[in-house]
CSV table of C-alpha atoms in Angstrom, one decimal:
chain,number,residue,atom,x,y,z
S,1,MET,CA,0.0,32.8,23.0
S,2,TYR,CA,0.4,30.4,25.9
S,3,GLN,CA,-3.3,29.3,25.8
S,4,ILE,CA,-3.0,28.5,22.1
S,5,ARG,CA,0.2,26.5,22.6
S,6,GLU,CA,-1.5,24.6,25.5
S,7,ALA,CA,-4.5,23.8,23.4
S,8,ASN,CA,-2.4,22.4,20.6
S,9,SER,CA,-0.3,20.2,23.0
S,10,GLY,CA,-3.6,19.0,24.6
S,11,GLY,CA,-5.0,18.1,21.2
S,12,LYS,CA,-1.8,16.3,20.3
S,13,SER,CA,-1.8,14.2,23.5
S,14,LYS,CA,-5.5,13.3,22.8
S,15,LYS,CA,-4.6,12.1,19.4
S,16,VAL,CA,-1.8,9.9,20.9
S,17,VAL,CA,-4.2,8.4,23.4
S,18,VAL,CA,-6.8,7.6,20.7
S,19,TYR,CA,-4.0,6.1,18.6
S,20,ILE,CA,-2.9,3.8,21.5
S,21,ILE,CA,-6.5,2.8,22.2
S,22,GLN,CA,-7.1,2.0,18.5
S,23,LYS,CA,-3.9,-0.1,18.4
S,24,GLY,CA,-4.9,-1.9,21.6
S,25,LEU,CA,-8.4,-2.6,20.3
S,26,ASN,CA,-7.1,-4.0,17.0
S,27,HIS,CA,-4.8,-6.3,18.9
S,28,TYR,CA,-7.6,-7.4,21.2
S,29,ILE,CA,-10.1,-8.0,18.3
S,30,SER,CA,-7.5,-10.2,16.5
S,31,ILE,CA,-7.1,-12.3,19.7
S,32,ILE,CA,-10.8,-12.6,20.2
S,33,TYR,CA,-11.2,-13.6,16.5
S,34,LYS,CA,-8.6,-16.3,16.9
S,35,ILE,CA,-10.3,-17.7,20.0
S,36,ILE,CA,-13.7,-17.7,18.2
S,37,THR,CA,-12.3,-19.5,15.2
S,38,GLN,CA,-10.6,-22.1,17.5
S,39,LEU,CA,-13.9,-22.7,19.4
S,40,LYS,CA,-15.9,-23.1,16.1
S,41,LYS,CA,-13.6,-25.9,14.9
């Protein structure tokens, strides 16, 4: 029982980490895109 619960919580924390990374990447990409468009002008 304990191992199953531990595995589930581990999977959940991994999902949270992936979610944070994706949010961070999206924010970073938007900043890079703005910089590129500014340089092209």
